[in-house]
Backbone as JSON, one array per atom type, in Angstrom:
{
  "sequence": "XXXXXXXXXXXXXXXXXXXXXXXXXXXXXXXXXXXXXXXXXXXXXXXXXXXXXXXXXXXXXXXXXXXXXXXXXXXXXXXXXXXXXXXXXXXXXXXXXXXXXXXXXXXXXXXXXXXXXXXXXXXXXXXXXXXXXXXXXXXXXXXXXXXXXXXXXXXXXXXXXXXXXXXXXXXXXXXXXXXXX",
  "N": [[-26.85, -117.42, 61.1], [-24.73, -119.42, 59.23], [-24.5, -118.72, 55.72], [-24.04, -120.72, 53.82], [-24.54, -123.09, 55.12], [-25.0, -126.54, 55.34], [-25.22, -126.71, 52.6], [-25.05, -128.56, 49.53], [-22.39, -129.53, 47.74], [-21.33, -130.22, 44.59], [-18.62, -131.99, 43.36], [-16.69, -131.57, 40.56], [-14.81, -132.78, 37.84], [-11.91, -134.12, 36.11], [-11.48, -137.7, 35.65], [-11.02, -140.14, 34.17], [-8.47, -139.85, 32.84], [-6.5, -139.4, 34.73], [-3.92, -140.5, 36.87], [-4.44, -140.96, 39.57], [-7.24, -141.15, 39.53], [-8.61, -138.81, 39.95], [-8.93, -138.36, 42.71], [-7.11, -137.02, 44.32], [-7.28, -134.02, 43.92], [-9.86, -133.56, 44.54], [-9.96, -134.42, 47.25], [-8.22, -132.53, 48.38], [-9.76, -130.16, 48.0], [-12.03, -130.69, 49.54], [-10.89, -131.06, 52.06], [-9.68, -128.54, 52.54], [-11.88, -126.86, 52.43], [-13.47, -127.79, 54.57], [-11.56, -127.44, 56.63], [-11.51, -124.7, 56.65], [-13.77, -124.13, 58.14], [-16.26, -124.32, 56.99], [-19.57, -125.54, 56.91], [-20.58, -127.64, 54.99], [-21.82, -130.07, 52.72], [-20.82, -132.8, 50.56], [-20.86, -134.03, 47.2], [-19.02, -136.38, 45.9], [-17.75, -137.92, 43.22], [-15.8, -139.8, 43.25], [-15.92, -141.07, 45.6], [-18.49, -142.36, 46.22], [-21.71, -142.62, 47.72], [-22.84, -145.59, 49.49], [-23.91, -148.13, 47.51], [-23.73, -146.68, 45.26], [-22.85, -146.33, 41.75], [-19.63, -147.21, 40.9], [-16.83, -145.55, 39.5], [-14.16, -145.58, 39.51], [-10.78, -146.9, 40.22], [-10.93, -150.38, 40.32], [-13.31, -150.58, 38.96], [-12.94, -148.69, 36.93], [-10.84, -149.76, 35.66], [-12.13, -152.17, 34.75], [-13.94, -150.99, 32.94], [-12.15, -149.94, 31.07], [-11.15, -152.33, 30.11], [-13.33, -153.62, 28.94], [-13.71, -151.83, 26.85], [-11.23, -152.2, 25.44], [-11.58, -154.85, 24.69], [-13.54, -154.57, 22.89], [-16.17, -154.76, 23.75], [-18.61, -153.16, 23.51], [-21.36, -152.73, 23.86], [-21.73, -153.6, 26.49], [-20.1, -151.94, 27.74], [-21.3, -149.49, 27.27], [-23.64, -149.76, 28.76], [-22.58, -149.94, 31.3], [-21.28, -147.45, 31.59], [-23.46, -145.82, 31.33], [-24.92, -146.23, 33.74], [-23.26, -144.99, 35.88], [-23.04, -142.5, 34.68], [-25.58, -141.43, 34.59], [-26.02, -141.26, 37.47], [-24.19, -139.34, 38.21], [-25.03, -137.08, 36.75], [-27.44, -136.77, 38.03], [-26.53, -136.12, 40.52], [-25.54, -133.54, 40.08], [-27.94, -132.3, 39.53], [-29.34, -132.44, 41.89], [-27.68, -130.97, 43.66], [-26.64, -127.99, 45.36], [-24.63, -126.22, 44.68], [-22.02, -126.18, 42.26], [-18.65, -127.16, 42.03], [-16.01, -126.96, 39.99], [-13.13, -128.49, 38.66], [-10.58, -127.82, 36.53], [-8.2, -129.02, 34.43], [-6.33, -127.98, 32.04], [-4.56, -129.58, 30.51], [-5.48, -132.12, 30.58], [-7.74, -134.43, 29.23], [-11.09, -134.06, 29.34], [-14.4, -135.25, 29.65], [-17.07, -136.17, 30.63], [-17.11, -134.28, 32.59], [-17.39, -131.83, 31.32], [-20.01, -132.12, 30.41], [-21.39, -132.26, 32.83], [-20.8, -129.73, 33.8], [-22.14, -128.18, 31.91], [-24.84, -129.04, 32.26], [-25.2, -128.01, 34.86], [-25.05, -125.39, 34.2], [-27.36, -125.08, 32.58], [-29.35, -125.48, 34.46], [-29.06, -123.31, 35.89], [-27.42, -123.26, 38.2], [-25.31, -122.21, 40.99], [-21.97, -121.82, 39.94], [-18.62, -122.64, 40.27], [-15.1, -122.56, 39.46], [-11.89, -123.91, 39.42], [-8.92, -123.39, 37.88], [-6.28, -125.33, 36.92], [-3.06, -124.15, 37.0], [-3.82, -121.57, 36.59], [-6.33, -119.0, 35.83], [-5.7, -117.79, 33.28], [-5.03, -119.9, 31.7], [-7.49, -121.1, 31.13], [-9.79, -122.94, 29.19], [-11.34, -121.44, 26.37], [-14.08, -121.47, 25.87], [-15.25, -121.78, 28.34], [-15.23, -119.31, 29.5], [-17.63, -118.27, 28.92], [-19.36, -119.85, 30.28], [-18.7, -119.73, 33.12], [-19.04, -117.19, 35.52], [-16.66, -114.52, 35.59], [-15.9, -113.82, 38.23], [-16.19, -116.05, 39.52], [-14.13, -117.72, 38.87], [-11.05, -119.3, 39.54], [-7.66, -119.22, 40.32], [-6.39, -120.93, 42.04], [-7.03, -123.54, 44.48], [-6.96, -122.66, 47.05], [-7.7, -119.9, 46.68], [-10.34, -120.31, 45.77], [-11.5, -121.44, 48.19], [-11.32, -119.25, 49.95], [-12.98, -117.54, 48.7], [-15.49, -118.87, 48.98], [-15.67, -118.86, 51.72], [-16.03, -116.08, 52.19], [-18.52, -115.74, 51.03], [-20.07, -117.43, 52.61], [-20.01, -115.97, 54.95], [-21.44, -113.62, 54.35], [-20.14, -111.56, 53.4], [-19.55, -111.31, 50.66], [-21.62, -110.02, 48.18], [-24.66, -111.34, 46.97], [-25.24, -112.62, 43.64], [-28.02, -112.98, 41.35], [-28.08, -115.85, 40.79], [-26.86, -117.0, 43.01], [-28.74, -116.18, 44.9], [-31.0, -117.67, 44.38], [-30.06, -120.27, 45.11], [-29.61, -119.87, 47.83], [-32.13, -119.19, 48.8], [-33.41, -121.53, 48.25], [-31.95, -123.27, 49.99], [-32.55, -122.09, 52.47], [-35.14, -121.77, 52.45]],
  "CA": [[-26.62, -118.72, 60.59], [-23.94, -119.29, 57.98], [-25.24, -118.8, 54.43], [-23.85, -122.07, 53.08], [-24.7, -124.23, 56.1], [-25.68, -127.77, 54.78], [-25.25, -126.79, 51.19], [-24.58, -129.8, 48.9], [-21.53, -129.13, 46.79], [-21.04, -131.34, 43.73], [-17.26, -131.79, 42.84], [-16.75, -131.96, 39.06], [-13.46, -132.85, 37.29], [-11.48, -135.29, 35.37], [-11.31, -139.02, 36.33], [-10.42, -141.2, 33.21], [-7.17, -139.63, 32.36], [-5.56, -139.07, 35.89], [-3.35, -141.72, 37.44], [-5.16, -141.12, 40.92], [-8.66, -141.12, 39.25], [-9.15, -137.49, 40.32], [-9.15, -138.34, 44.08], [-6.31, -136.05, 44.91], [-7.68, -132.68, 43.84], [-11.19, -133.55, 45.2], [-9.74, -134.56, 48.65], [-7.7, -131.24, 48.69], [-10.8, -129.18, 47.94], [-12.89, -131.01, 50.55], [-10.11, -130.88, 53.27], [-9.6, -127.15, 52.76], [-13.19, -126.29, 52.72], [-13.7, -128.24, 55.91], [-10.58, -126.76, 57.47], [-11.95, -123.31, 56.76], [-14.96, -124.04, 59.03], [-17.58, -124.31, 56.3], [-20.46, -126.75, 57.27], [-21.21, -128.07, 53.79], [-21.88, -131.46, 52.38], [-20.19, -132.98, 49.24], [-21.06, -135.26, 46.39], [-17.71, -136.73, 45.34], [-17.8, -139.15, 42.41], [-14.66, -140.83, 43.58], [-16.26, -141.65, 46.93], [-19.91, -142.34, 46.17], [-22.39, -143.37, 48.83], [-23.06, -147.05, 49.38], [-24.92, -148.52, 46.38], [-23.49, -145.78, 44.09], [-22.07, -147.03, 40.71], [-18.28, -146.67, 40.93], [-16.2, -145.33, 38.2], [-12.65, -145.44, 39.63], [-10.12, -148.12, 40.61], [-11.18, -151.58, 39.69], [-14.4, -150.3, 38.07], [-12.48, -148.02, 35.82], [-10.03, -150.89, 34.97], [-13.04, -152.97, 34.09], [-14.46, -150.31, 31.78], [-11.05, -149.9, 30.01], [-11.02, -153.66, 29.62], [-14.44, -153.8, 28.08], [-13.39, -150.97, 25.64], [-10.21, -152.84, 24.67], [-12.03, -156.03, 24.05], [-14.6, -154.26, 21.94], [-17.51, -155.13, 24.28], [-19.1, -151.76, 23.55], [-22.78, -152.68, 24.45], [-21.67, -153.89, 27.97], [-19.46, -150.73, 28.19], [-22.36, -148.42, 27.28], [-24.54, -150.02, 29.98], [-21.79, -149.65, 32.51], [-21.12, -146.05, 31.75], [-24.89, -145.17, 31.57], [-25.27, -146.24, 35.19], [-22.57, -143.87, 36.62], [-23.31, -141.12, 34.14], [-27.03, -140.92, 35.16], [-25.91, -140.89, 38.84], [-23.42, -138.19, 38.3], [-25.85, -135.99, 36.37], [-28.47, -136.56, 39.12], [-25.88, -135.43, 41.68], [-25.52, -132.18, 39.6], [-29.25, -131.72, 39.57], [-29.74, -132.19, 43.32], [-26.69, -130.12, 44.34], [-26.89, -126.56, 45.53], [-23.46, -125.52, 44.16], [-21.02, -127.07, 41.69], [-17.27, -126.72, 42.03], [-15.35, -127.72, 38.93], [-11.56, -128.37, 38.69], [-10.19, -128.04, 35.07], [-6.71, -129.12, 34.17], [-6.26, -127.8, 30.55], [-3.65, -130.64, 29.97], [-6.07, -133.38, 30.82], [-8.93, -134.55, 28.55], [-12.33, -134.24, 30.22], [-15.66, -135.39, 28.84], [-18.16, -136.04, 31.46], [-17.05, -133.05, 33.44], [-17.98, -130.67, 30.62], [-21.41, -132.43, 30.31], [-21.93, -131.86, 34.09], [-20.8, -128.31, 33.88], [-23.23, -127.61, 31.12], [-26.12, -129.28, 32.95], [-25.3, -126.99, 35.87], [-25.4, -124.05, 33.63], [-28.75, -125.13, 32.04], [-30.16, -125.33, 35.6], [-28.73, -122.02, 36.58], [-26.72, -123.5, 39.44], [-24.04, -121.56, 41.13], [-20.84, -122.56, 39.38], [-17.31, -122.07, 40.55], [-14.09, -123.41, 38.87], [-10.46, -123.74, 39.65], [-8.13, -123.85, 36.62], [-4.92, -125.74, 37.18], [-2.13, -123.24, 36.3], [-4.46, -120.23, 36.64], [-7.41, -118.67, 34.86], [-5.25, -117.46, 31.97], [-5.04, -121.1, 30.99], [-8.77, -121.59, 30.9], [-10.35, -123.13, 27.81], [-11.96, -120.23, 26.06], [-15.52, -121.74, 25.83], [-15.66, -121.79, 29.81], [-15.49, -117.98, 29.85], [-19.09, -117.93, 28.77], [-20.12, -120.74, 31.22], [-18.53, -119.33, 34.44], [-18.79, -115.7, 35.73], [-15.31, -114.38, 35.89], [-15.54, -113.69, 39.62], [-16.3, -117.44, 40.12], [-13.04, -118.56, 38.24], [-10.03, -119.08, 40.44], [-6.29, -119.78, 40.01], [-5.95, -121.94, 43.01], [-8.06, -124.0, 45.5], [-7.03, -121.65, 48.23], [-8.58, -118.73, 46.23], [-11.75, -120.81, 45.78], [-11.96, -121.57, 49.51], [-11.36, -117.88, 50.52], [-14.27, -116.98, 48.3], [-16.62, -119.47, 49.68], [-15.77, -118.24, 53.18], [-16.62, -114.7, 52.12], [-19.93, -115.91, 50.65], [-20.71, -117.86, 53.75], [-20.04, -114.87, 56.0], [-22.21, -112.6, 53.89], [-19.21, -110.41, 52.99], [-19.77, -111.14, 49.25], [-23.02, -109.77, 47.8], [-25.19, -112.43, 46.14], [-25.93, -112.42, 42.32], [-29.36, -113.72, 41.28], [-27.87, -117.23, 40.83], [-26.7, -117.36, 44.41], [-29.88, -116.06, 45.72], [-31.78, -118.85, 44.15], [-29.5, -121.36, 45.95], [-29.9, -119.53, 49.25], [-33.61, -119.35, 49.04], [-33.74, -123.05, 48.29], [-31.33, -123.75, 51.08], [-33.04, -121.52, 53.79], [-36.61, -121.6, 52.34]],
  "C": [[-25.75, -118.66, 59.4], [-24.74, -119.5, 56.71], [-25.23, -120.21, 53.79], [-24.09, -123.31, 53.95], [-25.63, -125.34, 55.33], [-25.81, -127.73, 53.29], [-24.51, -127.97, 50.65], [-23.68, -129.29, 47.7], [-21.11, -130.35, 45.94], [-19.62, -131.1, 43.12], [-17.14, -132.34, 41.5], [-15.31, -131.92, 38.64], [-13.04, -134.11, 36.71], [-11.26, -136.6, 36.17], [-10.46, -139.87, 35.43], [-8.96, -141.09, 33.04], [-6.18, -139.2, 33.48], [-5.22, -140.33, 36.57], [-4.08, -141.94, 38.84], [-6.75, -141.08, 40.74], [-9.38, -139.81, 39.69], [-9.49, -137.49, 41.78], [-8.37, -137.19, 44.67], [-6.79, -134.67, 44.99], [-9.0, -132.58, 44.71], [-10.87, -133.66, 46.8], [-9.09, -133.23, 49.04], [-8.8, -130.27, 48.82], [-11.68, -129.49, 49.21], [-12.1, -130.7, 51.91], [-9.94, -129.35, 53.54], [-10.81, -126.44, 53.06], [-13.61, -126.5, 54.2], [-12.94, -127.49, 56.95], [-10.86, -125.34, 57.7], [-13.25, -123.08, 57.64], [-16.26, -124.05, 58.29], [-18.31, -125.62, 56.61], [-21.21, -127.02, 56.07], [-21.06, -129.49, 53.62], [-21.23, -131.54, 50.8], [-20.78, -134.2, 48.59], [-19.74, -135.33, 45.64], [-17.76, -138.06, 44.51], [-16.75, -140.24, 42.62], [-14.84, -141.52, 44.98], [-17.78, -141.55, 47.1], [-20.52, -143.02, 47.38], [-22.59, -144.82, 48.54], [-24.17, -147.25, 48.29], [-24.67, -147.64, 45.14], [-22.62, -146.62, 42.98], [-20.71, -146.32, 40.65], [-17.81, -146.57, 39.55], [-14.61, -145.04, 38.32], [-12.22, -146.77, 40.09], [-10.58, -149.3, 39.79], [-12.37, -151.4, 38.58], [-13.89, -149.67, 36.8], [-11.53, -148.96, 35.0], [-10.96, -151.73, 34.17], [-13.6, -152.3, 32.92], [-13.43, -150.16, 30.72], [-10.9, -151.3, 29.39], [-12.16, -153.96, 28.65], [-14.21, -152.95, 26.74], [-12.3, -151.79, 24.84], [-10.57, -154.09, 23.99], [-13.17, -155.8, 23.05], [-16.01, -154.72, 22.44], [-18.24, -153.8, 24.49], [-20.58, -151.67, 24.21], [-22.71, -152.7, 25.98], [-21.14, -152.47, 28.49], [-20.46, -149.57, 28.27], [-23.27, -148.6, 28.49], [-23.88, -149.63, 31.26], [-21.67, -148.08, 32.66], [-22.52, -145.28, 31.98], [-25.18, -145.16, 32.93], [-24.64, -145.09, 35.9], [-22.8, -142.54, 36.0], [-24.52, -140.57, 34.68], [-26.85, -140.51, 36.66], [-25.19, -139.6, 38.88], [-24.32, -136.98, 37.82], [-26.9, -135.77, 37.39], [-27.8, -135.87, 40.28], [-25.77, -133.85, 41.41], [-26.84, -131.53, 39.93], [-29.71, -131.47, 41.01], [-28.85, -131.28, 44.21], [-27.14, -128.69, 44.46], [-25.87, -125.79, 44.78], [-22.72, -126.57, 43.43], [-19.69, -126.46, 41.73], [-16.52, -127.61, 41.1], [-13.89, -127.49, 38.99], [-11.14, -128.7, 37.2], [-8.78, -127.93, 35.05], [-6.64, -129.05, 32.57], [-5.45, -128.86, 29.94], [-4.38, -132.01, 30.02], [-7.43, -133.41, 30.11], [-9.99, -134.84, 29.46], [-13.47, -134.4, 29.25], [-16.8, -135.28, 29.61], [-18.22, -134.71, 32.28], [-17.74, -131.86, 32.64], [-19.56, -130.89, 30.51], [-22.04, -131.93, 31.71], [-21.86, -130.4, 34.28], [-21.97, -127.68, 33.18], [-24.59, -127.9, 31.72], [-26.27, -128.24, 34.03], [-25.69, -125.68, 35.38], [-26.85, -124.0, 33.17], [-29.66, -124.99, 33.31], [-29.88, -124.21, 36.52], [-28.23, -122.3, 38.01], [-25.63, -122.64, 39.67], [-22.88, -122.44, 40.7], [-19.56, -121.93, 39.67], [-16.32, -123.1, 39.93], [-12.7, -122.88, 39.23], [-9.81, -124.27, 38.35], [-6.75, -124.08, 37.1], [-3.93, -124.84, 36.33], [-2.73, -121.86, 36.12], [-5.42, -120.0, 35.56], [-6.89, -118.36, 33.56], [-5.09, -118.68, 31.16], [-6.39, -121.78, 30.62], [-9.23, -121.79, 29.47], [-11.39, -121.94, 27.55], [-13.5, -120.39, 26.26], [-15.97, -121.49, 27.34], [-15.8, -120.32, 30.22], [-16.98, -117.49, 29.77], [-19.85, -118.84, 29.66], [-19.96, -120.29, 32.7], [-18.53, -117.77, 34.48], [-17.4, -115.52, 36.04], [-14.88, -114.25, 37.37], [-15.8, -115.12, 40.28], [-15.22, -118.35, 39.38], [-11.72, -118.19, 39.13], [-8.64, -119.8, 39.91], [-5.96, -120.89, 40.85], [-7.17, -122.45, 43.89], [-8.16, -123.19, 46.64], [-7.88, -120.36, 47.9], [-10.13, -119.05, 46.27], [-12.32, -120.83, 47.26], [-12.2, -120.18, 50.18], [-12.71, -117.3, 49.99], [-15.49, -117.5, 48.89], [-16.73, -119.02, 51.12], [-16.36, -116.9, 53.2], [-18.15, -114.67, 51.73], [-20.67, -116.4, 51.97], [-20.9, -116.88, 54.84], [-20.96, -113.72, 55.63], [-21.39, -111.43, 53.36], [-19.32, -110.14, 51.51], [-21.27, -111.07, 49.01], [-23.46, -110.9, 46.79], [-25.54, -111.86, 44.67], [-27.13, -113.16, 42.32], [-29.17, -115.3, 41.35], [-27.66, -117.76, 42.26], [-27.92, -117.19, 45.19], [-30.81, -117.21, 45.56], [-31.31, -120.09, 45.09], [-29.82, -121.08, 47.37], [-31.34, -119.68, 49.71], [-34.02, -120.88, 49.08], [-33.19, -123.58, 49.62], [-32.17, -123.36, 52.47], [-34.65, -121.51, 53.69], [-37.36, -122.68, 53.11]]
}
């Protein structure tokens, strides 16, 4: 049985400051992982399950309007709802995959990454433009063998993990025991 079968991967990355709300890179990651034959599940904050608090499209426009109008208490309540849901997704996920664009301001993504670190979740990251552009702080959050220049590099690594070709470190073993236990 493949090691990552039915694993839940939480996709982390910028939303606020991207014109496509972060949909594009998430779609690319999911498409390439599925195309590679991995049988995993995803939590994608740009495509939440029914009943999930949305944070893109019209909802993002609404949040920006609340901020522009100075309706900060309403904005706080609005953000609180989707932030709690996103942090819960990190908590219940088996693996987190982050996408970091050093040229795009991220706020919630860093919070989610640090929650994953505190919970000792397996953490992988793709750095747009290559690992040499990675913010320095993240070198202590991600193991260097889990930092990738491209989405294709990430997917190749996940395939090697799934097949058993890559030896597990203790963090990965915790995830596998949980998945297979």
